[in-house]
Amino acid sequence: AQTVTQSQPEMSVQEAETVTLSCTYDTSESDYYLFWYKQPPSRQMILVIRQEAYKQQNATENRFSVNFQKAAKSFSLKISDSQLGDAAMYFCAYRSVRSGATNKLIFGTGTLLAVQP
Amino acid sequence: EAGVAQSPRYKIIEKRQSVAFWCNPISGHATLYWYQQILGQGPKLLIQFQNNGVVDDSQLPKDRFSAERLKGVDSTLKIQPAKLEDSAVYLCASSLDRSGSLRDGANVLTFGAGSRLTVL
C-alpha cells in the first residue's frame, strides 16, 4: 500500500522569503501522480501543483515549484516570495494511475505554514 | 462554475445521536468522494461514488456510517450512532470522471469547504 509522509508538522517563513516543505512517499508503482494541496483555515482545500511521475521536469506554477526526486521518492514544495495569503495547511498527496485504479488520493498528515509579516 | 457545496458547515451532537451531511458536486462531475479529516491527520477516503454506484467503501465503518447518491448527483453521508472518535471534518469532493484522463491530470478533485462535526 502507498503511504505519504510529511515530517514537518509546522513551518514558518518571513514574508517575501522562500520556504520548502518536504514530502516523501512509498510505492512500488512506477507511474503515478503527486499533488500539493493548500487548505486555508476553515476554507476549502485547493490544488496548488501536480507532478506526473513519468515526467522528469519539475512542475512550476507561478511562485510554487516542486523538486521531484523519483529515485529518492521525495516531492518537496518550494514557495518563493512568500505572501501572507500563503499561510495555510499544506498536504502532499499521491494518486495511482495503474489500470483499474480509482481516482483516490492518499494524503500525508500536513504541514502548517505560518507567514510572518 | 459553482463549486462543491456542503452543509451544514458545523454540527455539534451528543454521542449516540445521529447526524447527516449533504453534498452537491460540481455540475457534470460523475465521481463524488467523502473524506474524513481528523484533527492532526490527513484526509482519509470513506467512500467514492461513480454516478450512483459505489466504487470504493473499504474504509467506511459500515456499522455506523452510511452514504447514498441516489440520482447520481448530490449525496448524503449519515452517522448513526455517533461516537466521540467521529469528531472530524467531513470533506466532499468531486471529479469529472474516474475512468478517464488519469494520465493527463484532467481528473483533478475539487473539494468543498467541509462539514465540521463535534461529538460530545
PDB file of C-alpha atoms in Angstrom:
ATOM      1  CA  ALA A   1       0.000   0.000   0.000  1.00  0.00           C
ATOM      2  CA  GLN A   2       1.133   3.505  -0.737  1.00  0.00           C
ATOM      3  CA  THR A   3       1.981   5.911   2.064  1.00  0.00           C
ATOM      4  CA  VAL A   4       2.774   9.614   2.184  1.00  0.00           C
ATOM      5  CA  THR A   5       4.881  11.190   4.924  1.00  0.00           C
ATOM      6  CA  GLN A   6       5.233  14.852   5.816  1.00  0.00           C
ATOM      7  CA  SER A   7       7.798  15.151   8.578  1.00  0.00           C
ATOM      8  CA  GLN A   8       7.366  18.863   9.271  1.00  0.00           C
ATOM      9  CA  PRO A   9       4.190  19.485  11.308  1.00  0.00           C
ATOM     10  CA  GLU A  10       4.805  23.243  11.312  1.00  0.00           C
ATOM     11  CA  MET A  11       6.945  25.684   9.364  1.00  0.00           C
ATOM     12  CA  SER A  12       7.380  29.432   9.475  1.00  0.00           C
ATOM     13  CA  VAL A  13       8.665  31.885   6.878  1.00  0.00           C
ATOM     14  CA  GLN A  14       9.115  35.617   6.661  1.00  0.00           C
ATOM     15  CA  GLU A  15       7.093  37.471   4.097  1.00  0.00           C
ATOM     16  CA  ALA A  16       8.929  37.676   0.741  1.00  0.00           C
ATOM     17  CA  GLU A  17      11.287  34.849   1.703  1.00  0.00           C
ATOM     18  CA  THR A  18      11.421  31.299   0.320  1.00  0.00           C
ATOM     19  CA  VAL A  19      10.328  28.166   2.139  1.00  0.00           C
ATOM     20  CA  THR A  20      10.491  24.475   1.245  1.00  0.00           C
ATOM     21  CA  LEU A  21       8.016  21.902   2.513  1.00  0.00           C
ATOM     22  CA  SER A  22       9.078  18.267   2.495  1.00  0.00           C
ATOM     23  CA  CYS A  23       7.194  15.158   1.442  1.00  0.00           C
ATOM     24  CA  THR A  24       8.285  11.567   0.982  1.00  0.00           C
ATOM     25  CA  TYR A  25       6.220   8.661  -0.219  1.00  0.00           C
ATOM     26  CA  ASP A  26       6.404   4.946  -0.564  1.00  0.00           C
ATOM     27  CA  THR A  27       5.118   2.990  -3.539  1.00  0.00           C
ATOM     28  CA  SER A  28       6.039   0.035  -5.693  1.00  0.00           C
ATOM     29  CA  GLU A  29       4.409   1.602  -8.738  1.00  0.00           C
ATOM     30  CA  SER A  30       6.415   3.302 -11.464  1.00  0.00           C
ATOM     31  CA  ASP A  31       3.733   5.660 -12.700  1.00  0.00           C
ATOM     32  CA  TYR A  32       1.618   7.904 -10.520  1.00  0.00           C
ATOM     33  CA  TYR A  33       0.667  11.483  -9.756  1.00  0.00           C
ATOM     34  CA  LEU A  34       1.778  13.633  -6.858  1.00  0.00           C
ATOM     35  CA  PHE A  35      -0.046  16.715  -5.648  1.00  0.00           C
ATOM     36  CA  TRP A  36       0.274  19.569  -3.209  1.00  0.00           C
ATOM     37  CA  TYR A  37      -2.995  20.898  -1.810  1.00  0.00           C
ATOM     38  CA  LYS A  38      -3.451  24.041   0.276  1.00  0.00           C
ATOM     39  CA  GLN A  39      -6.108  24.255   2.998  1.00  0.00           C
ATOM     40  CA  PRO A  40      -6.578  27.753   4.493  1.00  0.00           C
ATOM     41  CA  PRO A  41      -8.240  27.896   7.934  1.00  0.00           C
ATOM     42  CA  SER A  42     -11.919  26.932   7.689  1.00  0.00           C
ATOM     43  CA  ARG A  43     -11.780  27.064   3.936  1.00  0.00           C
ATOM     44  CA  GLN A  44     -11.787  24.537   1.166  1.00  0.00           C
ATOM     45  CA  MET A  45      -8.778  22.595   0.010  1.00  0.00           C
ATOM     46  CA  ILE A  46      -7.407  23.793  -3.301  1.00  0.00           C
ATOM     47  CA  LEU A  47      -4.866  22.303  -5.680  1.00  0.00           C
ATOM     48  CA  VAL A  48      -1.520  24.099  -5.716  1.00  0.00           C
ATOM     49  CA  ILE A  49       0.533  21.998  -8.088  1.00  0.00           C
ATOM     50  CA  ARG A  50       0.752  18.482  -9.542  1.00  0.00           C
ATOM     51  CA  GLN A  51       3.537  16.312 -10.907  1.00  0.00           C
ATOM     52  CA  GLU A  52       3.318  13.317 -13.197  1.00  0.00           C
ATOM     53  CA  ALA A  53       5.883  10.694 -12.237  1.00  0.00           C
ATOM     54  CA  TYR A  54       6.819   9.854 -15.804  1.00  0.00           C
ATOM     55  CA  LYS A  55       7.849  13.452 -16.456  1.00  0.00           C
ATOM     56  CA  GLN A  56      11.361  14.291 -15.317  1.00  0.00           C
ATOM     57  CA  GLN A  57      10.826  18.041 -15.495  1.00  0.00           C
ATOM     58  CA  ASN A  58       9.755  19.600 -12.223  1.00  0.00           C
ATOM     59  CA  ALA A  59       6.346  21.273 -12.265  1.00  0.00           C
ATOM     60  CA  THR A  60       6.074  25.025 -11.724  1.00  0.00           C
ATOM     61  CA  GLU A  61       3.063  27.246 -11.087  1.00  0.00           C
ATOM     62  CA  ASN A  62       3.984  30.893 -10.647  1.00  0.00           C
ATOM     63  CA  ARG A  63       5.656  31.177  -7.198  1.00  0.00           C
ATOM     64  CA  PHE A  64       5.224  27.463  -6.494  1.00  0.00           C
ATOM     65  CA  SER A  65       7.604  24.797  -7.740  1.00  0.00           C
ATOM     66  CA  VAL A  66       8.452  21.243  -6.826  1.00  0.00           C
ATOM     67  CA  ASN A  67      11.632  19.234  -6.524  1.00  0.00           C
ATOM     68  CA  PHE A  68      10.670  15.739  -7.627  1.00  0.00           C
ATOM     69  CA  GLN A  69      13.275  13.086  -6.904  1.00  0.00           C
ATOM     70  CA  LYS A  70      11.746   9.836  -8.132  1.00  0.00           C
ATOM     71  CA  ALA A  71      14.538   7.512  -7.025  1.00  0.00           C
ATOM     72  CA  ALA A  72      14.512   9.000  -3.547  1.00  0.00           C
ATOM     73  CA  LYS A  73      10.691   9.112  -3.523  1.00  0.00           C
ATOM     74  CA  SER A  74      10.806  12.726  -2.488  1.00  0.00           C
ATOM     75  CA  PHE A  75       8.462  15.524  -3.547  1.00  0.00           C
ATOM     76  CA  SER A  76       9.145  18.894  -1.924  1.00  0.00           C
ATOM     77  CA  LEU A  77       7.271  22.142  -2.487  1.00  0.00           C
ATOM     78  CA  LYS A  78       9.099  25.436  -2.760  1.00  0.00           C
ATOM     79  CA  ILE A  79       7.208  28.668  -2.225  1.00  0.00           C
ATOM     80  CA  SER A  80       9.087  31.735  -3.413  1.00  0.00           C
ATOM     81  CA  ASP A  81       8.354  35.334  -2.406  1.00  0.00           C
ATOM     82  CA  SER A  82       6.031  34.143   0.371  1.00  0.00           C
ATOM     83  CA  GLN A  83       2.880  36.158   0.922  1.00  0.00           C
ATOM     84  CA  LEU A  84       0.566  36.432   3.910  1.00  0.00           C
ATOM     85  CA  GLY A  85      -2.102  34.625   1.916  1.00  0.00           C
ATOM     86  CA  ASP A  86       0.134  31.561   1.674  1.00  0.00           C
ATOM     87  CA  ALA A  87      -0.463  30.805   5.349  1.00  0.00           C
ATOM     88  CA  ALA A  88      -2.345  27.513   5.417  1.00  0.00           C
ATOM     89  CA  MET A  89      -2.084  23.783   5.961  1.00  0.00           C
ATOM     90  CA  TYR A  90      -0.326  22.114   3.048  1.00  0.00           C
ATOM     91  CA  PHE A  91      -0.990  18.499   2.166  1.00  0.00           C
ATOM     92  CA  CYS A  92       1.056  16.254  -0.067  1.00  0.00           C
ATOM     93  CA  ALA A  93      -0.974  13.577  -1.854  1.00  0.00           C
ATOM     94  CA  TYR A  94      -0.416  10.529  -4.074  1.00  0.00           C
ATOM     95  CA  ARG A  95      -2.618   9.009  -6.732  1.00  0.00           C
ATOM     96  CA  SER A  96      -2.119   5.824  -8.681  1.00  0.00           C
ATOM     97  CA  VAL A  97      -2.589   5.661 -12.445  1.00  0.00           C
ATOM     98  CA  ARG A  98      -2.371   1.897 -12.852  1.00  0.00           C
ATOM     99  CA  SER A  99      -5.086   0.180 -14.824  1.00  0.00           C
ATOM    100  CA  GLY A 100      -8.187  -0.302 -12.710  1.00  0.00           C
ATOM    101  CA  ALA A 101      -7.115   2.200 -10.077  1.00  0.00           C
ATOM    102  CA  THR A 102      -9.616   4.646  -8.675  1.00  0.00           C
ATOM    103  CA  ASN A 103      -9.021   8.378  -8.540  1.00  0.00           C
ATOM    104  CA  LYS A 104      -8.411   8.124  -4.780  1.00  0.00           C
ATOM    105  CA  LEU A 105      -5.909  10.490  -3.188  1.00  0.00           C
ATOM    106  CA  ILE A 106      -3.672   9.304  -0.357  1.00  0.00           C
ATOM    107  CA  PHE A 107      -2.709  12.220   1.850  1.00  0.00           C
ATOM    108  CA  GLY A 108       0.114  12.988   4.219  1.00  0.00           C
ATOM    109  CA  THR A 109      -0.546  14.491   7.649  1.00  0.00           C
ATOM    110  CA  GLY A 110       0.068  18.045   6.518  1.00  0.00           C
ATOM    111  CA  THR A 111       2.427  20.928   7.268  1.00  0.00           C
ATOM    112  CA  LEU A 112       1.054  24.090   8.855  1.00  0.00           C
ATOM    113  CA  LEU A 113       2.773  27.086   7.287  1.00  0.00           C
ATOM    114  CA  ALA A 114       2.849  30.422   9.079  1.00  0.00           C
ATOM    115  CA  VAL A 115       3.925  33.570   7.239  1.00  0.00           C
ATOM    116  CA  GLN A 116       5.392  36.322   9.396  1.00  0.00           C
ATOM    117  CA  PRO A 117       4.979  39.938   8.231  1.00  0.00           C
TER     118      PRO A 117
ATOM    119  CA  GLU B   1     -18.682  27.417 -12.330  1.00  0.00           C
ATOM    120  CA  ALA B   2     -20.188  26.810  -8.910  1.00  0.00           C
ATOM    121  CA  GLY B   3     -18.033  24.809  -6.511  1.00  0.00           C
ATOM    122  CA  VAL B   4     -18.791  21.790  -4.372  1.00  0.00           C
ATOM    123  CA  ALA B   5     -21.490  22.715  -1.851  1.00  0.00           C
ATOM    124  CA  GLN B   6     -21.660  21.159   1.589  1.00  0.00           C
ATOM    125  CA  SER B   7     -23.994  21.602   4.549  1.00  0.00           C
ATOM    126  CA  PRO B   8     -24.112  22.093   7.414  1.00  0.00           C
ATOM    127  CA  ARG B   9     -20.743  23.755   7.959  1.00  0.00           C
ATOM    128  CA  TYR B  10     -20.763  22.974  11.664  1.00  0.00           C
ATOM    129  CA  LYS B  11     -22.622  20.445  13.794  1.00  0.00           C
ATOM    130  CA  ILE B  12     -22.391  19.588  17.480  1.00  0.00           C
ATOM    131  CA  ILE B  13     -24.122  16.482  18.783  1.00  0.00           C
ATOM    132  CA  GLU B  14     -24.055  14.182  21.763  1.00  0.00           C
ATOM    133  CA  LYS B  15     -22.589  10.702  21.402  1.00  0.00           C
ATOM    134  CA  ARG B  16     -25.068   8.089  20.235  1.00  0.00           C
ATOM    135  CA  GLN B  17     -27.061  10.716  18.334  1.00  0.00           C
ATOM    136  CA  SER B  18     -27.297  10.718  14.570  1.00  0.00           C
ATOM    137  CA  VAL B  19     -26.171  13.282  12.023  1.00  0.00           C
ATOM    138  CA  ALA B  20     -26.362  13.727   8.271  1.00  0.00           C
ATOM    139  CA  PHE B  21     -24.208  15.732   5.904  1.00  0.00           C
ATOM    140  CA  TRP B  22     -25.162  16.811   2.423  1.00  0.00           C
ATOM    141  CA  CYS B  23     -23.005  17.422  -0.626  1.00  0.00           C
ATOM    142  CA  ASN B  24     -23.784  18.794  -4.057  1.00  0.00           C
ATOM    143  CA  PRO B  25     -20.895  18.303  -6.506  1.00  0.00           C
ATOM    144  CA  ILE B  26     -19.893  20.410  -9.459  1.00  0.00           C
ATOM    145  CA  SER B  27     -22.381  20.034 -12.276  1.00  0.00           C
ATOM    146  CA  GLY B  28     -21.382  17.274 -14.637  1.00  0.00           C
ATOM    147  CA  HIS B  29     -18.936  15.605 -12.276  1.00  0.00           C
ATOM    148  CA  ALA B  30     -19.598  11.889 -12.290  1.00  0.00           C
ATOM    149  CA  THR B  31     -17.385  10.964  -9.357  1.00  0.00           C
ATOM    150  CA  LEU B  32     -18.066  12.011  -5.767  1.00  0.00           C
ATOM    151  CA  TYR B  33     -15.907  11.369  -2.716  1.00  0.00           C
ATOM    152  CA  TRP B  34     -16.378  11.648   1.039  1.00  0.00           C
ATOM    153  CA  TYR B  35     -13.207  12.103   3.074  1.00  0.00           C
ATOM    154  CA  GLN B  36     -12.830  12.183   6.849  1.00  0.00           C
ATOM    155  CA  GLN B  37     -10.223  14.584   8.232  1.00  0.00           C
ATOM    156  CA  ILE B  38      -9.463  14.079  11.919  1.00  0.00           C
ATOM    157  CA  LEU B  39      -7.535  16.868  13.628  1.00  0.00           C
ATOM    158  CA  GLY B  40      -3.810  16.415  13.069  1.00  0.00           C
ATOM    159  CA  GLN B  41      -4.269  13.858  10.306  1.00  0.00           C
ATOM    160  CA  GLY B  42      -4.569  13.951   6.569  1.00  0.00           C
ATOM    161  CA  PRO B  43      -7.921  13.314   4.913  1.00  0.00           C
ATOM    162  CA  LYS B  44      -8.894   9.669   4.591  1.00  0.00           C
ATOM    163  CA  LEU B  45     -11.288   8.399   1.915  1.00  0.00           C
ATOM    164  CA  LEU B  46     -14.505   6.996   3.327  1.00  0.00           C
ATOM    165  CA  ILE B  47     -16.440   6.304   0.157  1.00  0.00           C
ATOM    166  CA  GLN B  48     -16.259   7.019  -3.570  1.00  0.00           C
ATOM    167  CA  PHE B  49     -19.195   7.040  -5.970  1.00  0.00           C
ATOM    168  CA  GLN B  50     -19.165   6.830  -9.750  1.00  0.00           C
ATOM    169  CA  ASN B  51     -22.548   8.252 -10.723  1.00  0.00           C
ATOM    170  CA  ASN B  52     -24.832   6.456  -8.255  1.00  0.00           C
ATOM    171  CA  GLY B  53     -22.684   3.347  -7.811  1.00  0.00           C
ATOM    172  CA  VAL B  54     -20.112   2.724  -5.084  1.00  0.00           C
ATOM    173  CA  VAL B  55     -16.523   2.377  -6.343  1.00  0.00           C
ATOM    174  CA  ASP B  56     -14.685   2.141  -3.022  1.00  0.00           C
ATOM    175  CA  ASP B  57     -16.080   1.970   0.510  1.00  0.00           C
ATOM    176  CA  SER B  58     -13.322  -0.139   2.032  1.00  0.00           C
ATOM    177  CA  GLN B  59     -12.615   2.350   4.836  1.00  0.00           C
ATOM    178  CA  LEU B  60     -16.207   3.210   5.660  1.00  0.00           C
ATOM    179  CA  PRO B  61     -17.233   1.983   9.153  1.00  0.00           C
ATOM    180  CA  LYS B  62     -20.374   0.344   7.878  1.00  0.00           C
ATOM    181  CA  ASP B  63     -21.781  -0.433  11.298  1.00  0.00           C
ATOM    182  CA  ARG B  64     -22.427   3.271  11.847  1.00  0.00           C
ATOM    183  CA  PHE B  65     -21.742   5.154   8.624  1.00  0.00           C
ATOM    184  CA  SER B  66     -23.865   5.093   5.503  1.00  0.00           C
ATOM    185  CA  ALA B  67     -23.863   7.127   2.328  1.00  0.00           C
ATOM    186  CA  GLU B  68     -26.023   7.356  -0.730  1.00  0.00           C
ATOM    187  CA  ARG B  69     -26.099   9.129  -4.053  1.00  0.00           C
ATOM    188  CA  LEU B  70     -29.463   8.033  -5.371  1.00  0.00           C
ATOM    189  CA  LYS B  71     -29.779  10.116  -8.528  1.00  0.00           C
ATOM    190  CA  GLY B  72     -26.085  10.343  -9.308  1.00  0.00           C
ATOM    191  CA  VAL B  73     -25.904  13.993  -8.304  1.00  0.00           C
ATOM    192  CA  ASP B  74     -25.986  15.066  -4.664  1.00  0.00           C
ATOM    193  CA  SER B  75     -25.051  12.781  -1.802  1.00  0.00           C
ATOM    194  CA  THR B  76     -25.772  12.309   1.881  1.00  0.00           C
ATOM    195  CA  LEU B  77     -23.411  10.872   4.482  1.00  0.00           C
ATOM    196  CA  LYS B  78     -25.030   9.668   7.712  1.00  0.00           C
ATOM    197  CA  ILE B  79     -23.561   8.646  11.026  1.00  0.00           C
ATOM    198  CA  GLN B  80     -25.750   6.688  13.449  1.00  0.00           C
ATOM    199  CA  PRO B  81     -24.957   6.361  16.318  1.00  0.00           C
ATOM    200  CA  ALA B  82     -22.085   8.816  16.586  1.00  0.00           C
ATOM    201  CA  LYS B  83     -19.014   8.148  18.717  1.00  0.00           C
ATOM    202  CA  LEU B  84     -16.533  10.592  20.201  1.00  0.00           C
ATOM    203  CA  GLU B  85     -13.900   9.500  17.688  1.00  0.00           C
ATOM    204  CA  ASP B  86     -16.152  10.592  14.824  1.00  0.00           C
ATOM    205  CA  SER B  87     -15.311  14.216  15.621  1.00  0.00           C
ATOM    206  CA  ALA B  88     -13.722  15.416  12.396  1.00  0.00           C
ATOM    207  CA  VAL B  89     -14.196  17.496   9.296  1.00  0.00           C
ATOM    208  CA  TYR B  90     -16.081  15.657   6.580  1.00  0.00           C
ATOM    209  CA  LEU B  91     -14.914  16.740   3.156  1.00  0.00           C
ATOM    210  CA  CYS B  92     -16.825  16.158  -0.032  1.00  0.00           C
ATOM    211  CA  ALA B  93     -15.026  16.300  -3.356  1.00  0.00           C
ATOM    212  CA  SER B  94     -15.942  15.664  -6.965  1.00  0.00           C
ATOM    213  CA  SER B  95     -14.135  14.989 -10.209  1.00  0.00           C
ATOM    214  CA  LEU B  96     -15.125  14.766 -13.817  1.00  0.00           C
ATOM    215  CA  ASP B  97     -14.782  11.047 -14.467  1.00  0.00           C
ATOM    216  CA  ARG B  98     -12.925   8.284 -12.624  1.00  0.00           C
ATOM    217  CA  SER B  99     -12.205   6.276 -15.717  1.00  0.00           C
ATOM    218  CA  GLY B 100     -10.896   8.960 -17.960  1.00  0.00           C
ATOM    219  CA  SER B 101      -7.957  11.305 -18.118  1.00  0.00           C
ATOM    220  CA  LEU B 102      -5.984   9.863 -15.237  1.00  0.00           C
ATOM    221  CA  ARG B 103      -2.817  10.287 -17.254  1.00  0.00           C
ATOM    222  CA  ASP B 104      -3.181  13.847 -18.429  1.00  0.00           C
ATOM    223  CA  GLY B 105      -4.206  15.043 -14.997  1.00  0.00           C
ATOM    224  CA  ALA B 106      -7.511  16.493 -16.054  1.00  0.00           C
ATOM    225  CA  ASN B 107      -9.333  14.397 -13.491  1.00  0.00           C
ATOM    226  CA  VAL B 108      -8.484  16.689 -10.593  1.00  0.00           C
ATOM    227  CA  LEU B 109     -10.523  16.576  -7.411  1.00  0.00           C
ATOM    228  CA  THR B 110     -12.348  19.732  -6.349  1.00  0.00           C
ATOM    229  CA  PHE B 111     -13.168  19.936  -2.659  1.00  0.00           C
ATOM    230  CA  GLY B 112     -15.982  21.568  -0.745  1.00  0.00           C
ATOM    231  CA  ALA B 113     -15.412  23.659   2.390  1.00  0.00           C
ATOM    232  CA  GLY B 114     -16.207  20.721   4.657  1.00  0.00           C
ATOM    233  CA  SER B 115     -18.605  19.962   7.494  1.00  0.00           C
ATOM    234  CA  ARG B 116     -17.082  20.093  10.964  1.00  0.00           C
ATOM    235  CA  LEU B 117     -18.589  17.577  13.402  1.00  0.00           C
ATOM    236  CA  THR B 118     -18.055  17.732  17.150  1.00  0.00           C
ATOM    237  CA  VAL B 119     -19.318  14.788  19.190  1.00  0.00           C
ATOM    238  CA  LEU B 120     -19.627  15.451  22.939  1.00  0.00           C
TER     239      LEU B 120
END
